[in-house]
Coordinates of N, CA and C in Angstrom, one line a residue:
M1 N -21.6 -19.5 1.6 CA -21.4 -18.5 0.6 C -20.4 -17.4 1.2
P2 N -19.7 -16.7 0.4 CA -18.7 -15.7 0.9 C -19.5 -14.6 1.7
L3 N -18.8 -14.0 2.6 CA -19.4 -12.9 3.3 C -19.7 -11.7 2.4
P4 N -20.8 -11.0 2.7 CA -21.1 -9.7 1.9 C -19.9 -8.7 2.2
P5 N -19.7 -7.8 1.3 CA -18.6 -6.9 1.5 C -18.6 -6.1 2.8
L6 N -19.7 -5.6 3.2 CA -19.8 -4.9 4.5 C -19.4 -5.7 5.7
E7 N -19.9 -6.9 5.7 CA -19.6 -7.8 6.8 C -18.1 -8.2 6.8
H8 N -17.6 -8.5 5.5 CA -16.2 -8.8 5.4 C -15.3 -7.7 5.9
D9 N -15.6 -6.4 5.6 CA -14.8 -5.3 6.0 C -14.9 -5.1 7.5
H10 N -16.1 -5.3 8.0 CA -16.3 -5.2 9.5 C -15.4 -6.1 10.3
R11 N -15.3 -7.3 9.8 CA -14.5 -8.4 10.5 C -13.0 -8.3 10.1
Y12 N -12.8 -8.1 8.8 CA -11.4 -8.3 8.3 C -10.8 -7.2 7.5
G13 N -11.5 -6.1 7.3 CA -11.0 -5.1 6.4 C -9.6 -4.5 6.7
E14 N -9.4 -4.1 8.0 CA -8.2 -3.5 8.3 C -7.1 -4.6 8.5
L15 N -7.5 -5.8 9.0 CA -6.6 -6.9 9.1 C -6.0 -7.2 7.7
D16 N -6.8 -7.1 6.6 CA -6.3 -7.3 5.3 C -5.3 -6.2 4.9
Q17 N -5.6 -5.0 5.3 CA -4.6 -3.9 5.0 C -3.3 -4.2 5.6
V18 N -3.3 -4.6 6.9 CA -2.0 -4.9 7.5 C -1.3 -6.0 6.8
L19 N -2.0 -7.1 6.5 CA -1.3 -8.2 5.8 C -0.9 -8.0 4.4
R20 N -1.6 -7.1 3.7 CA -1.1 -6.7 2.4 C 0.2 -6.0 2.4
A21 N 0.5 -5.3 3.5 CA 1.8 -4.7 3.7 C 3.0 -5.6 3.7
Y22 N 2.7 -6.9 3.9 CA 3.7 -7.9 3.9 C 4.0 -8.6 2.6
I23 N 3.3 -8.2 1.5 CA 3.6 -8.8 0.2 C 5.0 -8.5 -0.2
G24 N 5.8 -9.5 -0.4 CA 7.2 -9.4 -0.8 C 8.1 -9.0 0.3
Q25 N 7.6 -9.0 1.6 CA 8.4 -8.6 2.7 C 8.4 -9.8 3.7
P26 N 9.5 -10.0 4.5 CA 9.5 -11.1 5.5 C 8.7 -10.7 6.7
A27 N 8.0 -11.7 7.2 CA 7.2 -11.6 8.4 C 8.1 -11.9 9.6
D28 N 9.1 -11.1 9.8 CA 10.1 -11.4 10.8 C 10.0 -10.5 12.1
D29 N 8.7 -10.2 12.4 CA 8.5 -9.4 13.6 C 8.8 -10.3 14.8
T30 N 9.3 -9.7 15.9 CA 9.5 -10.3 17.2 C 8.8 -9.4 18.2
P31 N 8.6 -9.9 19.4 CA 8.0 -9.1 20.5 C 8.8 -7.8 20.7
E32 N 10.1 -7.8 20.5 CA 11.0 -6.7 20.7 C 11.1 -5.7 19.5
R33 N 10.8 -6.2 18.3 CA 11.1 -5.5 17.1 C 10.1 -5.7 16.0
A34 N 9.5 -4.6 15.5 CA 8.6 -4.7 14.4 C 9.3 -4.8 13.1
S35 N 8.7 -5.5 12.1 CA 9.4 -5.7 10.8 C 9.3 -4.4 10.0
L36 N 10.0 -4.4 8.9 CA 10.0 -3.3 8.0 C 8.6 -3.1 7.4
A37 N 7.9 -4.2 7.1 CA 6.5 -4.1 6.6 C 5.6 -3.5 7.6
L38 N 5.7 -3.8 8.9 CA 4.8 -3.2 9.9 C 5.1 -1.8 10.1
H39 N 6.4 -1.5 10.1 CA 6.8 0.0 10.2 C 6.2 0.8 9.0
A40 N 6.2 0.2 7.8 CA 5.6 0.9 6.7 C 4.1 1.1 6.9
Y41 N 3.4 0.0 7.4 CA 2.0 0.2 7.6 C 1.7 1.2 8.7
L42 N 2.5 1.2 9.8 CA 2.3 2.1 10.9 C 2.5 3.6 10.4
R43 N 3.6 3.8 9.6 CA 3.9 5.1 9.2 C 2.8 5.7 8.3
H44 N 2.4 4.9 7.3 CA 1.4 5.4 6.4 C 0.1 5.6 7.1
T45 N -0.3 4.7 7.9 CA -1.6 4.8 8.6 C -1.7 5.9 9.6
W46 N -0.6 6.1 10.4 CA -0.6 7.2 11.3 C -0.8 8.5 10.6
H47 N -0.3 8.7 9.4 CA -0.4 10.0 8.8 C -1.5 10.1 7.8
T48 N -2.3 9.1 7.6 CA -3.5 9.2 6.7 C -4.8 8.7 7.4
R49 N -4.8 7.7 8.2 CA -6.0 7.2 8.8 C -5.7 6.7 10.2
P50 N -5.3 7.6 11.1 CA -4.8 7.1 12.5 C -5.9 6.3 13.2
W51 N -7.2 6.6 13.0 CA -8.3 5.9 13.7 C -8.3 4.4 13.3
A52 N -7.7 4.1 12.1 CA -7.8 2.7 11.7 C -6.8 1.8 12.5
L53 N -5.9 2.4 13.2 CA -4.9 1.6 14.0 C -5.7 0.7 15.1
A54 N -6.6 1.4 15.7 CA -7.4 0.6 16.8 C -8.2 -0.5 16.1
V55 N -8.7 -0.2 14.9 CA -9.5 -1.3 14.2 C -8.6 -2.4 13.9
A56 N -7.4 -2.1 13.4 CA -6.4 -3.1 13.0 C -6.0 -4.0 14.2
E57 N -5.8 -3.3 15.3 CA -5.4 -4.1 16.6 C -6.5 -5.0 17.0
R58 N -7.7 -4.6 16.9 CA -8.9 -5.4 17.3 C -9.1 -6.6 16.4
Q59 N -9.0 -6.3 15.1 CA -9.3 -7.4 14.1 C -8.2 -8.4 14.2
L60 N -6.9 -8.0 14.3 CA -5.8 -9.0 14.4 C -6.0 -9.8 15.6
R61 N -6.3 -9.2 16.7 CA -6.4 -10.0 18.0 C -7.6 -10.9 18.0
E62 N -8.7 -10.5 17.4 CA -9.9 -11.3 17.4 C -9.7 -12.5 16.4
F63 N -9.0 -12.3 15.3 CA -8.7 -13.4 14.4 C -7.8 -14.4 15.0
A64 N -6.8 -13.9 15.8 CA -5.8 -14.8 16.4 C -6.5 -15.6 17.5
E65 N -7.4 -15.0 18.3 CA -8.0 -15.6 19.4 C -9.2 -16.6 18.9
H66 N -9.8 -16.2 17.8 CA -11.0 -17.0 17.4 C -10.9 -17.2 15.9
P67 N -9.9 -18.0 15.5 CA -9.8 -18.3 14.0 C -11.0 -19.1 13.5
P68 N -11.3 -19.0 12.2 CA -12.6 -19.6 11.7 C -12.5 -21.1 11.9
G69 N -13.7 -21.6 12.4 CA -13.8 -23.1 12.6 C -14.2 -23.8 11.3
R70 N -14.5 -25.1 11.4 CA -14.8 -25.9 10.3 C -16.1 -25.4 9.6
F71 N -17.1 -25.0 10.4 CA -18.4 -24.7 9.8 C -18.2 -23.4 9.0
R72 N -17.6 -22.4 9.5 CA -17.4 -21.1 8.8 C -16.5 -21.4 7.5
R73 N -15.6 -22.3 7.6 CA -14.8 -22.6 6.4 C -15.6 -23.2 5.4
S74 N -16.5 -24.1 5.8 CA -17.4 -24.8 4.8 C -18.3 -23.8 4.1
L75 N -18.7 -22.7 4.8 CA -19.5 -21.6 4.2 C -18.7 -20.6 3.4
G76 N -17.4 -20.6 3.5 CA -16.6 -19.6 2.9 C -16.6 -18.3 3.6
E77 N -17.1 -18.3 4.9 CA -17.2 -17.0 5.6 C -15.9 -16.9 6.5
F78 N -14.8 -16.7 5.9 CA -13.6 -16.5 6.6 C -12.6 -15.8 5.8
Y79 N -11.5 -15.2 6.4 CA -10.5 -14.5 5.7 C -9.3 -15.5 5.5
V80 N -8.8 -15.5 4.3 CA -7.7 -16.4 4.0 C -6.4 -15.6 4.2
V81 N -5.6 -16.0 5.3 CA -4.4 -15.3 5.5 C -3.4 -15.6 4.4
P82 N -2.8 -14.6 3.8 CA -1.9 -14.9 2.7 C -0.6 -15.6 3.2
D83 N 0.1 -16.2 2.3 CA 1.3 -16.9 2.6 C 2.4 -15.9 3.0
V84 N 2.8 -15.8 4.2 CA 3.8 -14.9 4.7 C 5.1 -15.6 5.0
G85 N 5.2 -16.9 4.7 CA 6.4 -17.7 4.9 C 6.5 -18.3 6.3
L86 N 5.4 -18.3 7.0 CA 5.4 -18.8 8.4 C 4.7 -20.1 8.4
P87 N 5.1 -21.1 9.3 CA 4.3 -22.3 9.4 C 2.9 -22.0 10.0
D88 N 1.9 -22.8 9.6 CA 0.5 -22.5 10.0 C 0.4 -22.4 11.5
E89 N 1.2 -23.2 12.2 CA 1.0 -23.2 13.7 C 1.6 -22.0 14.3
D90 N 2.4 -21.2 13.6 CA 2.9 -19.9 14.1 C 2.1 -18.7 13.8
I91 N 1.1 -18.8 12.9 CA 0.4 -17.6 12.4 C -0.3 -16.9 13.5
R92 N -1.0 -17.6 14.4 CA -1.8 -17.0 15.4 C -0.9 -16.2 16.4
E93 N 0.2 -16.7 16.8 CA 1.1 -16.0 17.7 C 1.7 -14.8 17.0
W94 N 2.0 -14.9 15.7 CA 2.5 -13.8 14.9 C 1.5 -12.7 14.8
L95 N 0.2 -13.0 14.6 CA -0.9 -12.0 14.6 C -1.0 -11.3 15.9
R96 N -0.9 -12.0 17.0 CA -0.9 -11.4 18.3 C 0.3 -10.4 18.5
C97 N 1.4 -10.8 18.0 CA 2.6 -10.0 18.0 C 2.4 -8.7 17.3
L98 N 1.8 -8.7 16.1 CA 1.4 -7.5 15.3 C 0.5 -6.6 16.1
A99 N -0.5 -7.3 16.7 CA -1.5 -6.5 17.5 C -0.8 -5.8 18.7
D100 N 0.1 -6.5 19.3 CA 0.8 -5.9 20.4 C 1.6 -4.7 20.0
H101 N 2.3 -4.8 18.9 CA 3.1 -3.6 18.4 C 2.2 -2.5 18.0
I102 N 1.1 -2.7 17.4 CA 0.1 -1.6 17.0 C -0.4 -1.0 18.3
R103 N -0.8 -1.8 19.3 CA -1.3 -1.2 20.5 C -0.3 -0.4 21.2
R104 N 1.0 -0.9 21.2 CA 2.0 -0.1 21.9 C 2.3 1.2 21.2
S105 N 2.2 1.2 19.8 CA 2.4 2.4 19.1 C 1.3 3.5 19.4
V106 N 0.1 3.0 19.6 CA -1.0 3.9 19.9 C -1.0 4.4 21.3
T107 N -0.8 3.5 22.2 CA -0.9 3.9 23.7 C 0.3 4.7 24.1
E108 N 1.4 4.5 23.4 CA 2.6 5.3 23.8 C 2.8 6.5 22.9
G109 N 1.9 6.6 21.9 CA 2.0 7.7 20.9 C 3.3 7.7 20.1
V110 N 3.7 6.5 19.7 CA 4.9 6.4 18.9 C 4.5 6.6 17.4
V111 N 4.7 7.8 16.9 CA 4.3 8.2 15.5 C 5.5 8.2 14.7
P112 N 5.7 7.3 13.7 CA 6.8 7.3 12.8 C 6.9 8.6 12.0
S113 N 8.1 9.1 11.8 CA 8.2 10.3 11.0 C 8.0 10.0 9.6
P114 N 7.4 11.0 8.8 CA 7.3 10.8 7.4 C 8.7 10.6 6.7
T115 N 8.8 9.7 5.8 CA 10.0 9.5 5.1 C 9.8 8.9 3.8
V116 N 10.8 8.6 3.0 CA 10.7 7.9 1.7 C 10.1 6.5 2.0
P117 N 9.1 6.1 1.2 CA 8.5 4.8 1.3 C 9.6 3.7 1.2
E118 N 9.5 2.7 2.0 CA 10.5 1.6 2.1 C 10.1 0.3 1.5
T119 N 8.8 0.1 1.2 CA 8.3 -1.1 0.6 C 7.4 -0.9 -0.6
H120 N 7.2 -1.9 -1.4 CA 6.3 -1.8 -2.5 C 4.9 -1.4 -2.1
W121 N 4.4 -2.0 -1.0 CA 3.1 -1.6 -0.6 C 3.0 -0.2 -0.2
E122 N 4.1 0.3 0.5 CA 4.0 1.7 1.0 C 4.1 2.7 -0.2
W123 N 4.8 2.4 -1.2 CA 4.9 3.3 -2.4 C 3.4 3.4 -3.0
H124 N 2.8 2.2 -3.1 CA 1.4 2.3 -3.7 C 0.4 2.9 -2.8
A125 N 0.5 2.7 -1.5 CA -0.4 3.2 -0.6 C -0.3 4.8 -0.5
R126 N 0.9 5.2 -0.7 CA 1.1 6.7 -0.5 C 0.9 7.4 -1.9
F127 N 1.1 6.8 -3.0 CA 1.0 7.4 -4.3 C 0.1 6.6 -5.2
P128 N -1.2 6.4 -4.8 CA -2.0 5.4 -5.6 C -2.4 5.9 -7.0
E129 N -2.6 7.2 -7.2 CA -3.0 7.6 -8.5 C -1.7 7.7 -9.4
T130 N -0.6 8.0 -8.8 CA 0.7 7.9 -9.6 C 0.9 6.5 -10.1
A131 N 0.7 5.5 -9.2 CA 0.8 4.1 -9.6 C -0.2 3.7 -10.7
Q132 N -1.4 4.2 -10.6 CA -2.4 4.0 -11.6 C -2.0 4.5 -13.0
M133 N -1.5 5.8 -13.0 CA -1.1 6.4 -14.3 C 0.2 5.7 -14.8
L134 N 1.2 5.5 -14.0 CA 2.5 4.9 -14.5 C 2.3 3.5 -14.9
G135 N 1.5 2.7 -14.1 CA 1.3 1.3 -14.4 C 0.4 1.0 -15.6
S136 N -0.5 1.9 -15.8 CA -1.5 1.7 -16.9 C -1.1 2.4 -18.2
W137 N -0.5 3.6 -18.2 CA -0.1 4.3 -19.4 C 1.3 4.2 -19.8
F138 N 2.2 3.7 -18.8 CA 3.6 3.6 -19.1 C 4.1 2.2 -18.8
S139 N 3.3 1.2 -19.2 CA 3.8 -0.2 -19.1 C 4.7 -0.5 -20.3
Q140 N 5.1 -1.7 -20.4 CA 6.0 -2.1 -21.5 C 5.3 -2.0 -22.8
D141 N 3.9 -1.9 -22.8 CA 3.2 -1.8 -24.1 C 3.0 -0.4 -24.6
M142 N 3.5 0.6 -23.8 CA 3.3 2.0 -24.1 C 3.7 2.3 -25.5
P143 N 4.9 1.9 -26.0 CA 5.4 2.2 -27.3 C 4.5 1.7 -28.4
D144 N 3.7 0.6 -28.2 CA 2.8 0.1 -29.2 C 1.5 0.8 -29.2
E145 N 1.2 1.5 -28.1 CA -0.2 2.1 -27.9 C -0.2 3.6 -28.2
F146 N 1.0 4.3 -28.0 CA 1.1 5.7 -28.2 C 2.3 6.1 -29.0
P147 N 2.3 7.1 -29.8 CA 3.5 7.5 -30.6 C 4.6 8.0 -29.7
D148 N 4.3 8.6 -28.5 CA 5.3 9.1 -27.7 C 4.7 9.3 -26.2
H149 N 5.6 9.7 -25.3 CA 5.2 9.9 -23.9 C 4.1 11.0 -23.8
E150 N 4.3 12.1 -24.6 CA 3.4 13.2 -24.5 C 1.9 12.8 -24.9
A151 N 1.8 11.9 -25.9 CA 0.5 11.4 -26.3 C -0.1 10.5 -25.2
A152 N 0.7 9.8 -24.5 CA 0.2 9.0 -23.4 C -0.3 9.8 -22.3
V153 N 0.4 10.9 -21.9 CA 0.0 11.8 -20.9 C -1.3 12.5 -21.3
S154 N -1.4 12.9 -22.6 CA -2.7 13.5 -23.1 C -3.8 12.6 -23.0
D155 N -3.6 11.3 -23.3 CA -4.7 10.3 -23.3 C -5.1 10.1 -21.8
Y156 N -4.2 10.0 -20.9 CA -4.5 9.9 -19.5 C -5.4 11.1 -19.1
A157 N -5.0 12.3 -19.4 CA -5.8 13.5 -19.0 C -7.2 13.5 -19.6
A158 N -7.3 13.0 -20.9 CA -8.5 13.1 -21.6 C -9.5 12.0 -21.1
T159 N -9.0 10.9 -20.6 CA -9.9 9.8 -20.2 C -10.0 9.6 -18.7
T160 N -9.5 10.5 -17.9 CA -9.5 10.3 -16.4 C -10.3 11.5 -15.8
D161 N -11.1 11.2 -14.8 CA -11.8 12.2 -14.1 C -10.9 13.3 -13.6
P162 N -11.3 14.6 -13.9 CA -10.5 15.7 -13.5 C -10.1 15.7 -12.0
H163 N -10.9 15.2 -11.1 CA -10.5 15.2 -9.7 C -9.4 14.2 -9.5
L164 N -9.3 13.1 -10.3 CA -8.2 12.2 -10.1 C -6.9 12.8 -10.8
V165 N -7.1 13.5 -11.8 CA -6.0 14.2 -12.4 C -5.4 15.2 -11.4
A166 N -6.2 15.9 -10.8 CA -5.7 16.9 -9.7 C -5.0 16.1 -8.6
R167 N -5.6 15.0 -8.3 CA -4.9 14.2 -7.2 C -3.5 13.7 -7.7
L168 N -3.4 13.3 -8.9 CA -2.1 12.9 -9.4 C -1.1 14.1 -9.4
V169 N -1.6 15.3 -9.7 CA -0.7 16.4 -9.7 C -0.2 16.6 -8.2
G170 N -1.1 16.5 -7.3 CA -0.7 16.7 -5.9 C 0.3 15.6 -5.5
E171 N 0.1 14.3 -5.9 CA 1.0 13.2 -5.6 C 2.4 13.5 -6.2
L172 N 2.4 14.0 -7.4 CA 3.7 14.2 -8.1 C 4.5 15.3 -7.4
H173 N 3.8 16.3 -6.9 CA 4.5 17.4 -6.1 C 5.0 16.8 -4.8
E174 N 4.2 15.9 -4.2 CA 4.7 15.3 -3.0 C 5.9 14.4 -3.2
L175 N 5.8 13.6 -4.4 CA 7.0 12.7 -4.7 C 8.2 13.6 -5.0
L176 N 8.1 14.7 -5.7 CA 9.2 15.5 -6.0 C 9.8 16.2 -4.8
A177 N 8.9 16.4 -3.8 CA 9.4 17.1 -2.6 C 10.3 16.1 -1.7
L178 N 10.3 14.9 -2.1 CA 11.2 13.9 -1.4 C 12.7 14.2 -1.7
S179 N 12.9 14.9 -2.8 CA 14.3 15.3 -3.2 C 15.2 14.1 -3.3
L180 N 14.8 13.1 -4.0 CA 15.6 12.0 -4.2 C 16.7 12.2 -5.3
D181 N 17.7 11.3 -5.4 CA 18.6 11.4 -6.5 C 18.0 10.7 -7.7
E182 N 18.7 10.8 -8.8 CA 18.1 10.2 -10.0 C 17.9 8.7 -9.9
A183 N 18.8 8.0 -9.3 CA 18.7 6.5 -9.2 C 17.4 6.2 -8.4
D184 N 17.2 7.0 -7.3 CA 16.0 6.7 -6.5 C 14.7 7.1 -7.1
Y185 N 14.7 8.1 -8.0 CA 13.5 8.4 -8.7 C 13.2 7.3 -9.7
A186 N 14.3 6.8 -10.3 CA 14.1 5.6 -11.2 C 13.5 4.5 -10.5
L187 N 14.0 4.2 -9.3 CA 13.5 3.1 -8.5 C 12.0 3.4 -8.1
A188 N 11.7 4.6 -7.7 CA 10.3 5.0 -7.4 C 9.4 4.7 -8.5
A189 N 9.8 5.2 -9.7 CA 9.0 5.0 -10.9 C 8.7 3.5 -11.2
A190 N 9.8 2.7 -11.0 CA 9.6 1.3 -11.2 C 8.7 0.6 -10.2
E191 N 8.8 1.0 -8.9 CA 8.0 0.5 -7.9 C 6.5 0.9 -8.2
L192 N 6.3 2.0 -8.8 CA 4.9 2.5 -9.1 C 4.4 2.0 -10.4
G193 N 5.2 1.1 -11.1 CA 4.6 0.4 -12.3 C 5.2 0.9 -13.6
M194 N 6.1 1.8 -13.7 CA 6.6 2.3 -14.9 C 7.6 1.3 -15.5
E195 N 7.4 1.0 -16.8 CA 8.2 -0.1 -17.4 C 9.0 0.4 -18.6
V196 N 9.0 1.8 -18.8 CA 9.7 2.3 -20.0 C 10.5 3.5 -19.4
A197 N 11.5 3.9 -20.2 CA 12.4 5.0 -19.8 C 11.7 6.3 -20.1
P198 N 12.1 7.4 -19.4 CA 11.5 8.7 -19.8 C 12.0 9.1 -21.1
P199 N 11.3 10.1 -21.7 CA 11.8 10.5 -23.1 C 13.1 11.3 -23.0
E200 N 14.0 11.0 -23.9 CA 15.3 11.7 -23.9 C 15.1 13.2 -24.3
P201 N 15.9 14.0 -23.7 CA 17.0 13.8 -22.8 C 16.6 13.9 -21.3
L202 N 15.3 13.8 -21.0 CA 14.9 14.1 -19.6 C 15.3 13.0 -18.7
S203 N 15.6 13.4 -17.5 CA 15.8 12.4 -16.4 C 14.4 12.0 -15.8
F204 N 14.4 11.0 -14.9 CA 13.1 10.7 -14.3 C 12.5 11.9 -13.6
E205 N 13.3 12.5 -12.8 CA 12.8 13.7 -12.0 C 12.3 14.8 -12.9
A206 N 13.1 15.1 -13.9 CA 12.6 16.2 -14.8 C 11.4 15.8 -15.6
W207 N 11.2 14.5 -16.0 CA 10.0 14.1 -16.7 C 8.8 14.2 -15.8
L208 N 8.9 13.7 -14.5 CA 7.8 13.8 -13.6 C 7.4 15.2 -13.3
R209 N 8.4 16.1 -13.2 CA 8.1 17.5 -13.0 C 7.4 18.1 -14.2
S210 N 7.8 17.6 -15.4 CA 7.1 18.1 -16.6 C 5.6 17.6 -16.7
I211 N 5.4 16.4 -16.3 CA 4.0 15.9 -16.2 C 3.2 16.7 -15.3
A212 N 3.7 17.0 -14.1 CA 2.9 17.8 -13.1 C 2.6 19.2 -13.7
S213 N 3.6 19.8 -14.4 CA 3.4 21.1 -15.0 C 2.4 21.1 -16.1
T214 N 2.5 20.0 -16.9 CA 1.5 19.9 -18.1 C 0.1 19.7 -17.6
L215 N -0.1 18.8 -16.6 CA -1.4 18.5 -16.2 C -2.0 19.7 -15.4
S216 N -1.2 20.4 -14.7 CA -1.6 21.6 -13.9 C -2.2 22.7 -14.9
A217 N -1.6 22.7 -16.1 CA -2.0 23.8 -17.0 C -3.2 23.4 -17.8
M218 N -3.7 22.2 -17.7 CA -4.8 21.8 -18.5 C -6.2 22.2 -17.9

């Protein structure tokens, strides 16, 4: 039978976080150079949960050194490494490489500077409530569900816990503080799940700013 959630997280929880950062990204780490995906994981984790880096290093190394055997596989008590485009025989060495990079980052105090997210995973990890709102209320079905953008925002506010609404406002201010150009705000909105254009004549930046202002006033 599958592992209980607590046992799964104890063995594989942070390992899973690291490997999720590789969704849509090449696993092209080498001993000399960390991949874009690992840089994104390190940057976000250093600035939000620095204690988790030691957990990630341990879980990666333990999985590489002691992969699940036939018996644990038969019980379903193991973590399934997602397809990262590497041959099965190279996975264990790659996991060791990731563990080495994380250990080096911690022991040498190499803290990546905050910057604009560079991967799909990092956008969602840094702005989770924004992704929830844009992906759920402003998908391609939005014009069929609401008469306009304002109605969708009102529905979000009315059906979402006030603490999460406040979190969204904070995330929007952080997103706007990145001072991106219009094309990059459009890209950010798309990465975070938005599938419709902002209401005319507003730009993406102006519309996000208006949402933050509207929700702050509620």
